[in-house]
Amino acid sequence: MSNSIRELTRLYLNRVSSPILFTIIITTVFALSTSIAALVAVQVHSTEISDRLYLDTKSTADSYLGIYKLAGPEAVISEIKRQAQFANDNTTLASFWFSKTKTATGTLLVHAPFDGRSSLSGGKEISSVTDVGDESDGRYYGFGIKVDDGWILVAKDSRWVSDSQELLTESILWGLGIAMTIVTIVAFSIAKLSQLRVHSINTVLNKAANGQLNVRCEISPHERDELATVSRGINQTLEQLETSIQSLQQVSSDIAHDLRRPLTRLRLKLEGLSHEHDTKLKNLDSAIEDVDRLSATFDSVLELAQIESGIEEIESKPVELGELCRETLELFEPIAEESGHYLPPITSQNFVTVAGDSNLLRQAIINLVDNAMRYTPAGSEIRISYGFLKSQPYLQVSDNGPGIDANELELVVRRFYRADKSRNIEGTGLGLSLIKAIAARHNAELKLADNKPGLQVTLIFK
């Protein structure tokens, strides 16, 4: 039987929507906890009111005790009768119990006297009260004081306690009902809103799984809850994924476009070897050069893809930029003498370190110097420098060559992009793209600016 009930309950809960189930759980927990708190409050309140009524009864008995000490029991009886004339609703009863005659005189007629607190019932312990009425439960809070001639007995009706408990209970029930209504509405609204947000996130994920990588989760700038954090994480992931896919598509398209001409030339030259025996050695050398250029392009593309993918963790260690710049200067000095370029000595003595991969940073500065020598005429000055820029470490390669037009500064970092001034110069078109990828892996900014004249390329480390 219990298993059947459990199974039916499970099937019912599975069919109930999440907002309704959440509302039921929250409302039930709230009702149970509030009911327990209300029961405790009523009990505490009842005990407190009872104690106060006992104290009030004792105070009345003490006043009769004062009269007794001044004028004896007859004066007490007279005061009790006088009080009874003004209040005949049986809310307050009093009597004097004579120990000799074992009888009580007054409005509180009991079968036996008592000392201190005593709980009495009208019609049972109190014979003088036969009809308690509709407004009283017949319970009285009594207090007795032993004196020489007998006892001073006082009792007060409990209707004040009953009325207070009833009023408190009614207030709690009304408050609980209103609170449960508010909690139900708020809980359902929160659950429904969360369900809609989860549904929106699920819709975005389904669209992304179907190839729509441009979709994003809608997030308000003021939202700071867990779902907003998850949504931001999903958006960042989709942005990176979309960028990676676009880069892959661009690389595929660029490779197909940029390598078509060298392959065509290679095929024609190789065909020429079979027809022109007298020039076959010259054509063969040219074909080998084309093959070398293809290999260099493929190597650069592969290296760029590996750096951008982030699959391989970089070896992050302190790298001293001054030492790196001086090593590069020493490496290129003989090449510069042969090409007619001028590399001035590095004058800075600053000790500047950054956290990163020394091999990748060395490759970045080598590529910068190589690009400067490749795209500037003989006699140009190529300067390597490093230091701090607004407290941020930087390294820089600048030249006084022809430079790059302002409208192309942001374009030259794209893969295979060639500025108009450099279309006839041999190169893969991936140098600055590779440097940008290395900068990104080191959380650095690659900045290109006009050197007036020439080009200024700066890596700023954050």
CSV table of C-alpha atoms in Angstrom, one decimal:
chain,number,residue,atom,x,y,z
A,1,MET,CA,0.0,0.0,0.0
A,2,SER,CA,2.8,2.4,1.0
A,3,ASN,CA,4.7,1.6,-2.2
A,4,SER,CA,1.6,2.4,-4.3
A,5,ILE,CA,1.1,5.7,-2.6
A,6,ARG,CA,4.8,6.5,-3.0
A,7,GLU,CA,4.7,5.6,-6.7
A,8,LEU,CA,1.5,7.7,-7.3
A,9,THR,CA,3.2,10.6,-5.5
A,10,ARG,CA,6.3,10.3,-7.7
A,11,LEU,CA,4.2,10.2,-10.9
A,12,TYR,CA,2.2,13.3,-9.8
A,13,LEU,CA,5.4,15.3,-8.9
A,14,ASN,CA,6.9,14.4,-12.3
A,15,ARG,CA,3.8,15.8,-14.1
A,16,VAL,CA,3.8,19.0,-12.0
A,17,SER,CA,5.7,21.9,-13.6
A,18,SER,CA,8.8,23.2,-11.8
A,19,PRO,CA,7.3,26.6,-10.8
A,20,ILE,CA,4.3,24.9,-9.2
A,21,LEU,CA,6.4,22.3,-7.5
A,22,PHE,CA,8.8,25.0,-6.2
A,23,THR,CA,5.8,27.0,-5.0
A,24,ILE,CA,4.3,24.0,-3.2
A,25,ILE,CA,7.6,23.2,-1.5
A,26,ILE,CA,8.3,26.8,-0.4
A,27,THR,CA,4.7,27.3,0.8
A,28,THR,CA,4.6,24.0,2.7
A,29,VAL,CA,7.9,24.7,4.4
A,30,PHE,CA,6.8,28.3,5.2
A,31,ALA,CA,3.4,27.1,6.6
A,32,LEU,CA,5.0,24.4,8.7
A,33,SER,CA,7.7,26.6,10.2
A,34,THR,CA,5.3,29.5,10.8
A,35,SER,CA,2.7,27.2,12.4
A,36,ILE,CA,5.4,25.8,14.7
A,37,ALA,CA,6.5,29.3,15.6
A,38,ALA,CA,2.8,30.4,16.1
A,39,LEU,CA,2.2,27.4,18.5
A,40,VAL,CA,5.3,28.4,20.5
A,41,ALA,CA,4.2,32.0,20.6
A,42,VAL,CA,0.7,31.1,21.7
A,43,GLN,CA,2.1,28.8,24.4
A,44,VAL,CA,4.5,31.5,25.6
A,45,HIS,CA,1.8,34.1,25.5
A,46,SER,CA,-0.6,31.9,27.5
A,47,THR,CA,2.0,31.2,30.2
A,48,GLU,CA,2.8,34.9,30.4
A,49,ILE,CA,-0.8,35.9,30.7
A,50,SER,CA,-1.5,33.2,33.3
A,51,ASP,CA,1.4,34.4,35.4
A,52,ARG,CA,0.2,38.0,35.2
A,53,LEU,CA,-3.3,36.9,36.2
A,54,TYR,CA,-1.9,35.0,39.2
A,55,LEU,CA,0.1,38.1,40.2
A,56,ASP,CA,-3.1,40.2,39.9
A,57,THR,CA,-5.0,37.7,42.0
A,58,LYS,CA,-2.2,37.7,44.6
A,59,SER,CA,-2.2,41.6,44.6
A,60,THR,CA,-5.9,41.6,45.4
A,61,ALA,CA,-5.3,39.0,48.2
A,62,ASP,CA,-2.5,41.1,49.6
A,63,SER,CA,-4.9,44.1,49.8
A,64,TYR,CA,-7.3,42.1,51.8
A,65,LEU,CA,-4.4,41.0,54.0
A,66,GLY,CA,-3.7,44.6,54.7
A,67,ILE,CA,-7.3,45.2,55.8
A,68,TYR,CA,-7.2,42.0,57.9
A,69,LYS,CA,-4.1,43.2,59.8
A,70,LEU,CA,-5.7,46.6,60.5
A,71,ALA,CA,-9.3,45.5,61.4
A,72,GLY,CA,-9.6,41.8,61.5
A,73,PRO,CA,-11.7,39.3,59.4
A,74,GLU,CA,-15.0,41.1,59.7
A,75,ALA,CA,-13.5,44.1,57.9
A,76,VAL,CA,-12.3,41.8,55.2
A,77,ILE,CA,-15.8,40.3,54.8
A,78,SER,CA,-17.3,43.8,54.6
A,79,GLU,CA,-14.9,44.9,51.9
A,80,ILE,CA,-15.6,41.7,49.9
A,81,LYS,CA,-19.3,42.4,50.1
A,82,ARG,CA,-18.8,46.0,49.1
A,83,GLN,CA,-16.7,45.0,46.1
A,84,ALA,CA,-19.4,42.4,45.1
A,85,GLN,CA,-22.1,45.1,44.9
A,86,PHE,CA,-20.1,46.9,42.2
A,87,ALA,CA,-19.0,43.8,40.3
A,88,ASN,CA,-21.5,41.0,40.3
A,89,ASP,CA,-20.3,39.3,37.0
A,90,ASN,CA,-18.3,36.7,38.9
A,91,THR,CA,-15.0,37.8,37.3
A,92,THR,CA,-13.5,38.4,40.7
A,93,LEU,CA,-14.5,36.2,43.7
A,94,ALA,CA,-13.2,36.5,47.3
A,95,SER,CA,-14.0,35.0,50.8
A,96,PHE,CA,-12.7,34.5,54.3
A,97,TRP,CA,-12.4,30.9,55.4
A,98,PHE,CA,-12.8,30.6,59.1
A,99,SER,CA,-10.6,27.8,60.5
A,100,LYS,CA,-12.8,27.2,63.6
A,101,THR,CA,-16.1,26.8,61.8
A,102,LYS,CA,-14.6,25.5,58.6
A,103,THR,CA,-16.9,27.7,56.5
A,104,ALA,CA,-16.2,30.5,54.0
A,105,THR,CA,-18.0,33.8,54.0
A,106,GLY,CA,-18.0,35.9,50.8
A,107,THR,CA,-18.4,35.3,47.1
A,108,LEU,CA,-15.8,32.5,46.7
A,109,LEU,CA,-17.4,29.4,48.4
A,110,VAL,CA,-15.0,26.4,48.2
A,111,HIS,CA,-15.0,23.0,49.8
A,112,ALA,CA,-11.5,23.5,51.3
A,113,PRO,CA,-9.0,26.4,51.7
A,114,PHE,CA,-5.7,26.6,49.8
A,115,ASP,CA,-2.3,28.3,50.1
A,116,GLY,CA,-0.7,30.1,47.2
A,117,ARG,CA,-1.7,29.5,43.6
A,118,SER,CA,-4.6,27.2,42.8
A,119,SER,CA,-6.5,26.4,39.6
A,120,LEU,CA,-10.3,26.2,40.3
A,121,SER,CA,-13.3,25.3,38.3
A,122,GLY,CA,-16.7,26.9,38.6
A,123,GLY,CA,-19.4,24.4,39.7
A,124,LYS,CA,-16.8,22.0,41.0
A,125,GLU,CA,-14.3,23.4,43.5
A,126,ILE,CA,-16.3,26.7,43.6
A,127,SER,CA,-19.9,26.0,44.7
A,128,SER,CA,-20.9,29.6,44.6
A,129,VAL,CA,-20.6,29.6,40.8
A,130,THR,CA,-23.1,27.4,39.0
A,131,ASP,CA,-23.5,29.2,35.6
A,132,VAL,CA,-20.3,30.2,34.0
A,133,GLY,CA,-21.9,31.7,30.9
A,134,ASP,CA,-21.0,31.6,27.3
A,135,GLU,CA,-18.0,34.0,27.6
A,136,SER,CA,-16.1,32.0,30.2
A,137,ASP,CA,-14.7,28.5,30.3
A,138,GLY,CA,-15.3,28.2,34.0
A,139,ARG,CA,-11.7,28.2,35.0
A,140,TYR,CA,-10.5,30.5,37.8
A,141,TYR,CA,-7.0,31.5,38.9
A,142,GLY,CA,-7.0,31.4,42.8
A,143,PHE,CA,-4.6,32.6,45.4
A,144,GLY,CA,-4.8,31.9,49.2
A,145,ILE,CA,-3.1,33.4,52.2
A,146,LYS,CA,-3.0,31.7,55.6
A,147,VAL,CA,-3.7,34.0,58.5
A,148,ASP,CA,-4.4,33.4,62.3
A,149,ASP,CA,-8.1,33.1,62.0
A,150,GLY,CA,-8.2,31.1,58.7
A,151,TRP,CA,-7.5,31.9,55.1
A,152,ILE,CA,-8.0,34.9,52.7
A,153,LEU,CA,-9.1,33.4,49.4
A,154,VAL,CA,-9.3,35.2,46.0
A,155,ALA,CA,-10.1,33.9,42.5
A,156,LYS,CA,-10.3,35.6,39.2
A,157,ASP,CA,-12.1,34.4,36.0
A,158,SER,CA,-9.8,33.1,33.2
A,159,ARG,CA,-11.9,34.8,30.5
A,160,TRP,CA,-9.1,37.5,30.1
A,161,VAL,CA,-6.6,34.7,29.3
A,162,SER,CA,-9.0,33.0,27.0
A,163,ASP,CA,-9.9,36.2,25.2
A,164,SER,CA,-6.2,37.1,24.8
A,165,GLN,CA,-5.4,33.6,23.4
A,166,GLU,CA,-8.3,33.8,21.1
A,167,LEU,CA,-7.4,37.2,19.8
A,168,LEU,CA,-3.8,36.2,19.4
A,169,THR,CA,-4.7,32.9,17.6
A,170,GLU,CA,-7.1,34.8,15.3
A,171,SER,CA,-4.4,37.4,14.5
A,172,ILE,CA,-1.8,34.7,13.8
A,173,LEU,CA,-4.2,32.8,11.5
A,174,TRP,CA,-5.1,35.9,9.6
A,175,GLY,CA,-1.4,36.9,9.4
A,176,LEU,CA,-0.4,33.4,8.4
A,177,GLY,CA,-3.1,33.3,5.7
A,178,ILE,CA,-2.0,36.7,4.2
A,179,ALA,CA,1.7,35.7,4.5
A,180,MET,CA,1.1,32.4,2.8
A,181,THR,CA,-0.7,34.1,0.0
A,182,ILE,CA,2.1,36.6,-0.5
A,183,VAL,CA,4.8,33.8,-0.2
A,184,THR,CA,2.9,31.7,-2.8
A,185,ILE,CA,2.7,34.5,-5.3
A,186,VAL,CA,6.3,35.6,-4.8
A,187,ALA,CA,7.6,32.0,-4.9
A,188,PHE,CA,5.6,31.2,-8.1
A,189,SER,CA,6.8,34.4,-9.7
A,190,ILE,CA,10.4,33.7,-8.9
A,191,ALA,CA,10.2,30.1,-10.0
A,192,LYS,CA,8.4,31.1,-13.2
A,193,LEU,CA,11.0,33.8,-13.9
A,194,SER,CA,13.8,31.3,-13.3
A,195,GLN,CA,12.1,28.8,-15.5
A,196,LEU,CA,11.8,31.3,-18.3
A,197,ARG,CA,15.5,32.2,-18.0
A,198,VAL,CA,16.6,28.6,-17.9
A,199,HIS,CA,14.4,28.0,-21.0
A,200,SER,CA,16.1,30.9,-22.7
A,201,ILE,CA,19.5,29.5,-21.9
A,202,ASN,CA,18.5,26.1,-23.1
A,203,THR,CA,17.2,27.7,-26.4
A,204,VAL,CA,20.5,29.4,-26.9
A,205,LEU,CA,22.4,26.2,-26.3
A,206,ASN,CA,20.2,24.3,-28.7
A,207,LYS,CA,20.7,26.9,-31.4
A,208,ALA,CA,24.4,26.9,-30.8
A,209,ALA,CA,24.4,23.1,-31.0
A,210,ASN,CA,22.7,23.4,-34.4
A,211,GLY,CA,25.5,25.7,-35.6
A,212,GLN,CA,24.0,29.2,-34.8
A,213,LEU,CA,27.1,30.5,-33.0
A,214,ASN,CA,25.9,34.1,-33.1
A,215,VAL,CA,23.2,33.6,-30.6
A,216,ARG,CA,23.6,35.0,-27.1
A,217,CYS,CA,21.9,34.8,-23.7
A,218,GLU,CA,20.0,38.0,-22.8
A,219,ILE,CA,21.4,39.4,-19.6
A,220,SER,CA,20.6,42.6,-17.8
A,221,PRO,CA,23.7,44.6,-16.6
A,222,HIS,CA,22.2,44.7,-13.1
A,223,GLU,CA,21.8,40.9,-12.8
A,224,ARG,CA,24.3,39.3,-10.4
A,225,ASP,CA,22.7,36.0,-9.5
A,226,GLU,CA,23.9,32.5,-10.4
A,227,LEU,CA,21.9,32.3,-13.7
A,228,ALA,CA,23.4,35.6,-14.8
A,229,THR,CA,26.9,34.2,-14.1
A,230,VAL,CA,26.1,31.1,-16.1
A,231,SER,CA,24.7,33.1,-18.9
A,232,ARG,CA,27.8,35.3,-19.0
A,233,GLY,CA,30.0,32.3,-19.1
A,234,ILE,CA,28.0,30.8,-22.0
A,235,ASN,CA,28.2,34.1,-23.9
A,236,GLN,CA,31.9,34.2,-23.4
A,237,THR,CA,32.3,30.6,-24.5
A,238,LEU,CA,30.1,31.2,-27.6
A,239,GLU,CA,32.1,34.4,-28.5
A,240,GLN,CA,35.4,32.5,-28.3
A,241,LEU,CA,34.0,29.6,-30.2
A,242,GLU,CA,32.5,31.8,-32.9
A,243,THR,CA,35.8,33.7,-33.1
A,244,SER,CA,37.7,30.4,-33.4
A,245,ILE,CA,35.4,29.1,-36.1
A,246,GLN,CA,35.6,32.3,-38.0
A,247,SER,CA,39.4,32.2,-37.7
A,248,LEU,CA,39.4,28.7,-39.0
A,249,GLN,CA,37.2,29.6,-41.9
A,250,GLN,CA,39.3,32.6,-42.7
A,251,VAL,CA,42.5,30.6,-42.5
A,252,SER,CA,41.0,28.0,-44.8
A,253,SER,CA,39.9,30.6,-47.3
A,254,ASP,CA,43.1,32.6,-47.0
A,255,ILE,CA,45.3,29.6,-47.6
A,256,ALA,CA,43.3,28.5,-50.6
A,257,HIS,CA,43.5,32.0,-52.0
A,258,ASP,CA,47.0,33.0,-51.1
A,259,LEU,CA,48.6,29.7,-52.1
A,260,ARG,CA,46.9,29.3,-55.4
A,261,ARG,CA,49.3,31.5,-57.3
A,262,PRO,CA,52.5,29.9,-56.0
A,263,LEU,CA,51.2,26.4,-56.7
A,264,THR,CA,50.2,27.5,-60.2
A,265,ARG,CA,53.7,28.9,-60.8
A,266,LEU,CA,55.3,25.8,-59.4
A,267,ARG,CA,53.2,23.6,-61.8
A,268,LEU,CA,54.1,25.7,-64.8
A,269,LYS,CA,57.8,25.7,-63.9
A,270,LEU,CA,57.8,22.0,-63.4
A,271,GLU,CA,56.1,21.5,-66.7
A,272,GLY,CA,58.8,23.7,-68.3
A,273,LEU,CA,61.4,21.2,-67.0
A,274,SER,CA,60.0,18.6,-69.3
A,275,HIS,CA,60.1,20.8,-72.4
A,276,GLU,CA,63.1,23.1,-72.0
A,277,HIS,CA,66.2,21.1,-71.3
A,278,ASP,CA,68.5,24.0,-71.6
A,279,THR,CA,66.9,26.0,-68.8
A,280,LYS,CA,65.8,23.1,-66.5
A,281,LEU,CA,68.3,23.9,-63.7
A,282,LYS,CA,67.2,27.5,-63.5
A,283,ASN,CA,63.5,26.5,-63.4
A,284,LEU,CA,64.2,23.8,-60.9
A,285,ASP,CA,65.9,26.4,-58.5
A,286,SER,CA,62.9,28.7,-58.9
A,287,ALA,CA,60.5,25.9,-58.2
A,288,ILE,CA,62.4,25.0,-55.0
A,289,GLU,CA,62.1,28.5,-53.8
A,290,ASP,CA,58.4,28.5,-54.3
A,291,VAL,CA,58.1,25.2,-52.4
A,292,ASP,CA,60.2,26.8,-49.6
A,293,ARG,CA,57.8,29.7,-49.5
A,294,LEU,CA,54.8,27.4,-49.3
A,295,SER,CA,56.5,25.5,-46.5
A,296,ALA,CA,57.2,28.7,-44.6
A,297,THR,CA,53.5,29.8,-45.0
A,298,PHE,CA,52.2,26.4,-43.8
A,299,ASP,CA,54.6,26.5,-40.8
A,300,SER,CA,53.5,30.0,-39.9
A,301,VAL,CA,49.8,29.0,-40.1
A,302,LEU,CA,50.3,26.0,-38.0
A,303,GLU,CA,52.3,27.9,-35.4
A,304,LEU,CA,49.6,30.7,-35.3
A,305,ALA,CA,46.8,28.1,-34.9
A,306,GLN,CA,48.7,26.5,-32.0
A,307,ILE,CA,49.2,29.8,-30.1
A,308,GLU,CA,45.7,31.0,-30.7
A,309,SER,CA,44.1,27.7,-29.7
A,310,GLY,CA,45.6,27.8,-26.2
A,311,ILE,CA,45.9,24.1,-26.1
A,312,GLU,CA,49.5,24.2,-25.0
A,313,GLU,CA,50.1,26.0,-21.8
A,314,ILE,CA,52.8,28.7,-22.0
A,315,GLU,CA,55.7,28.5,-19.7
A,316,SER,CA,55.1,31.5,-17.5
A,317,LYS,CA,58.4,32.7,-15.8
A,318,PRO,CA,59.9,36.1,-15.1
A,319,VAL,CA,61.4,37.4,-18.4
A,320,GLU,CA,63.8,40.4,-18.3
A,321,LEU,CA,62.9,42.6,-21.3
A,322,GLY,CA,66.2,44.4,-21.4
A,323,GLU,CA,68.2,41.2,-21.8
A,324,LEU,CA,65.7,40.0,-24.4
A,325,CYS,CA,66.1,43.2,-26.4
A,326,ARG,CA,69.9,43.2,-26.3
A,327,GLU,CA,70.0,39.5,-27.4
A,328,THR,CA,67.8,40.4,-30.4
A,329,LEU,CA,70.0,43.5,-31.2
A,330,GLU,CA,73.1,41.3,-31.1
A,331,LEU,CA,71.5,38.8,-33.4
A,332,PHE,CA,70.4,41.3,-36.1
A,333,GLU,CA,73.5,43.5,-36.1
A,334,PRO,CA,75.4,41.5,-38.7
A,335,ILE,CA,72.2,41.1,-40.8
A,336,ALA,CA,71.6,44.9,-40.6
A,337,GLU,CA,75.2,45.7,-41.7
A,338,GLU,CA,74.7,43.5,-44.8
A,339,SER,CA,71.3,44.9,-45.7
A,340,GLY,CA,72.3,48.5,-45.0
A,341,HIS,CA,70.0,49.2,-42.0
A,342,TYR,CA,71.0,50.9,-38.8
A,343,LEU,CA,70.3,49.5,-35.4
A,344,PRO,CA,71.2,52.0,-32.7
A,345,PRO,CA,72.4,50.7,-29.4
A,346,ILE,CA,70.0,50.3,-26.5
A,347,THR,CA,70.6,53.0,-24.0
A,348,SER,CA,68.0,52.1,-21.3
A,349,GLN,CA,69.3,50.5,-18.2
A,350,ASN,CA,65.9,49.8,-16.6
A,351,PHE,CA,65.3,46.4,-15.1
A,352,VAL,CA,61.9,45.4,-16.5
A,353,THR,CA,60.5,41.9,-16.0
A,354,VAL,CA,57.2,40.4,-17.1
A,355,ALA,CA,55.7,37.0,-16.5
A,356,GLY,CA,55.6,35.0,-19.7
A,357,ASP,CA,57.2,32.5,-22.1
A,358,SER,CA,60.7,33.7,-23.0
A,359,ASN,CA,60.7,31.7,-26.3
A,360,LEU,CA,57.4,33.2,-27.5
A,361,LEU,CA,58.4,36.8,-26.5
A,362,ARG,CA,61.8,36.3,-28.2
A,363,GLN,CA,60.0,35.2,-31.3
A,364,ALA,CA,57.7,38.2,-31.1
A,365,ILE,CA,60.5,40.8,-31.0
A,366,ILE,CA,62.5,38.9,-33.7
A,367,ASN,CA,59.5,39.0,-36.0
A,368,LEU,CA,59.1,42.7,-35.3
A,369,VAL,CA,62.7,43.5,-36.2
A,370,ASP,CA,62.5,41.1,-39.2
A,371,ASN,CA,59.4,42.9,-40.5
A,372,ALA,CA,61.0,46.3,-40.0
A,373,MET,CA,64.0,45.2,-42.0
A,374,ARG,CA,61.9,43.6,-44.7
A,375,TYR,CA,59.6,46.5,-45.3
A,376,THR,CA,62.0,49.5,-44.9
A,377,PRO,CA,64.6,50.5,-47.5
A,378,ALA,CA,68.4,50.4,-46.9
A,379,GLY,CA,69.6,53.2,-44.7
A,380,SER,CA,66.5,53.1,-42.5
A,381,GLU,CA,66.9,53.2,-38.7
A,382,ILE,CA,65.3,50.4,-36.7
A,383,ARG,CA,65.2,51.1,-33.0
A,384,ILE,CA,64.6,48.5,-30.2
A,385,SER,CA,63.5,49.9,-26.9
A,386,TYR,CA,61.8,48.9,-23.6
A,387,GLY,CA,60.7,50.4,-20.3
A,388,PHE,CA,57.6,51.5,-18.5
A,389,LEU,CA,54.6,53.3,-20.0
A,390,LYS,CA,52.3,54.6,-17.3
A,391,SER,CA,53.8,52.0,-14.9
A,392,GLN,CA,53.1,49.2,-17.4
A,393,PRO,CA,56.0,47.3,-19.0
A,394,TYR,CA,56.5,47.6,-22.7
A,395,LEU,CA,58.8,46.7,-25.5
A,396,GLN,CA,58.9,48.5,-28.8
A,397,VAL,CA,60.3,48.3,-32.3
A,398,SER,CA,60.1,51.5,-34.4
A,399,ASP,CA,61.5,52.6,-37.8
A,400,ASN,CA,61.7,55.6,-40.0
A,401,GLY,CA,60.7,53.9,-43.2
A,402,PRO,CA,57.6,54.4,-45.3
A,403,GLY,CA,55.2,53.3,-42.5
A,404,ILE,CA,51.6,52.1,-43.0
A,405,ASP,CA,48.6,54.3,-43.9
A,406,ALA,CA,46.4,55.2,-41.0
A,407,ASN,CA,43.4,53.4,-42.5
A,408,GLU,CA,45.4,50.1,-42.7
A,409,LEU,CA,46.9,50.0,-39.1
A,410,GLU,CA,44.0,47.8,-37.8
A,411,LEU,CA,44.0,45.7,-40.9
A,412,VAL,CA,47.6,44.6,-41.1
A,413,VAL,CA,47.3,42.3,-38.1
A,414,ARG,CA,44.9,40.1,-40.1
A,415,ARG,CA,46.1,36.9,-41.5
A,416,PHE,CA,47.6,37.2,-45.0
A,417,TYR,CA,46.7,40.9,-45.2
A,418,ARG,CA,49.1,42.9,-47.3
A,419,ALA,CA,49.3,46.7,-47.3
A,420,ASP,CA,49.4,48.4,-50.7
A,421,LYS,CA,53.0,49.5,-50.2
A,422,SER,CA,54.2,45.9,-49.5
A,423,ARG,CA,52.4,43.8,-52.1
A,424,ASN,CA,55.6,43.2,-54.1
A,425,ILE,CA,57.7,42.2,-51.1
A,426,GLU,CA,58.1,38.5,-50.3
A,427,GLY,CA,56.5,37.3,-47.1
A,428,THR,CA,53.8,35.1,-45.6
A,429,GLY,CA,51.6,37.9,-44.4
A,430,LEU,CA,51.4,36.3,-41.0
A,431,GLY,CA,54.1,38.1,-39.0
A,432,LEU,CA,51.9,40.6,-37.2
A,433,SER,CA,49.1,38.0,-36.8
A,434,LEU,CA,51.6,35.8,-35.0
A,435,ILE,CA,52.8,38.7,-32.8
A,436,LYS,CA,49.2,39.6,-31.9
A,437,ALA,CA,48.5,36.0,-30.9
A,438,ILE,CA,51.6,35.9,-28.7
A,439,ALA,CA,50.5,39.2,-27.1
A,440,ALA,CA,47.1,37.9,-26.4
A,441,ARG,CA,48.5,34.8,-24.7
A,442,HIS,CA,50.5,37.1,-22.4
A,443,ASN,CA,47.5,39.4,-21.7
A,444,ALA,CA,49.4,42.2,-23.5
A,445,GLU,CA,48.2,44.8,-26.0
A,446,LEU,CA,49.6,45.1,-29.5
A,447,LYS,CA,49.6,48.8,-30.6
A,448,LEU,CA,50.6,50.1,-34.0
A,449,ALA,CA,51.1,53.8,-34.4
A,450,ASP,CA,52.6,56.3,-36.9
A,451,ASN,CA,56.3,57.0,-36.0
A,452,LYS,CA,56.3,60.1,-38.2
A,453,PRO,CA,57.9,58.9,-40.3
A,454,GLY,CA,57.8,55.1,-40.2
A,455,LEU,CA,55.9,52.6,-38.0
A,456,GLN,CA,56.0,52.1,-34.3
A,457,VAL,CA,54.9,48.7,-32.9
A,458,THR,CA,54.5,48.4,-29.1
A,459,LEU,CA,53.7,45.5,-26.8
A,460,ILE,CA,52.2,46.8,-23.6
A,461,PHE,CA,51.9,44.3,-20.8
A,462,LYS,CA,49.0,44.7,-18.3
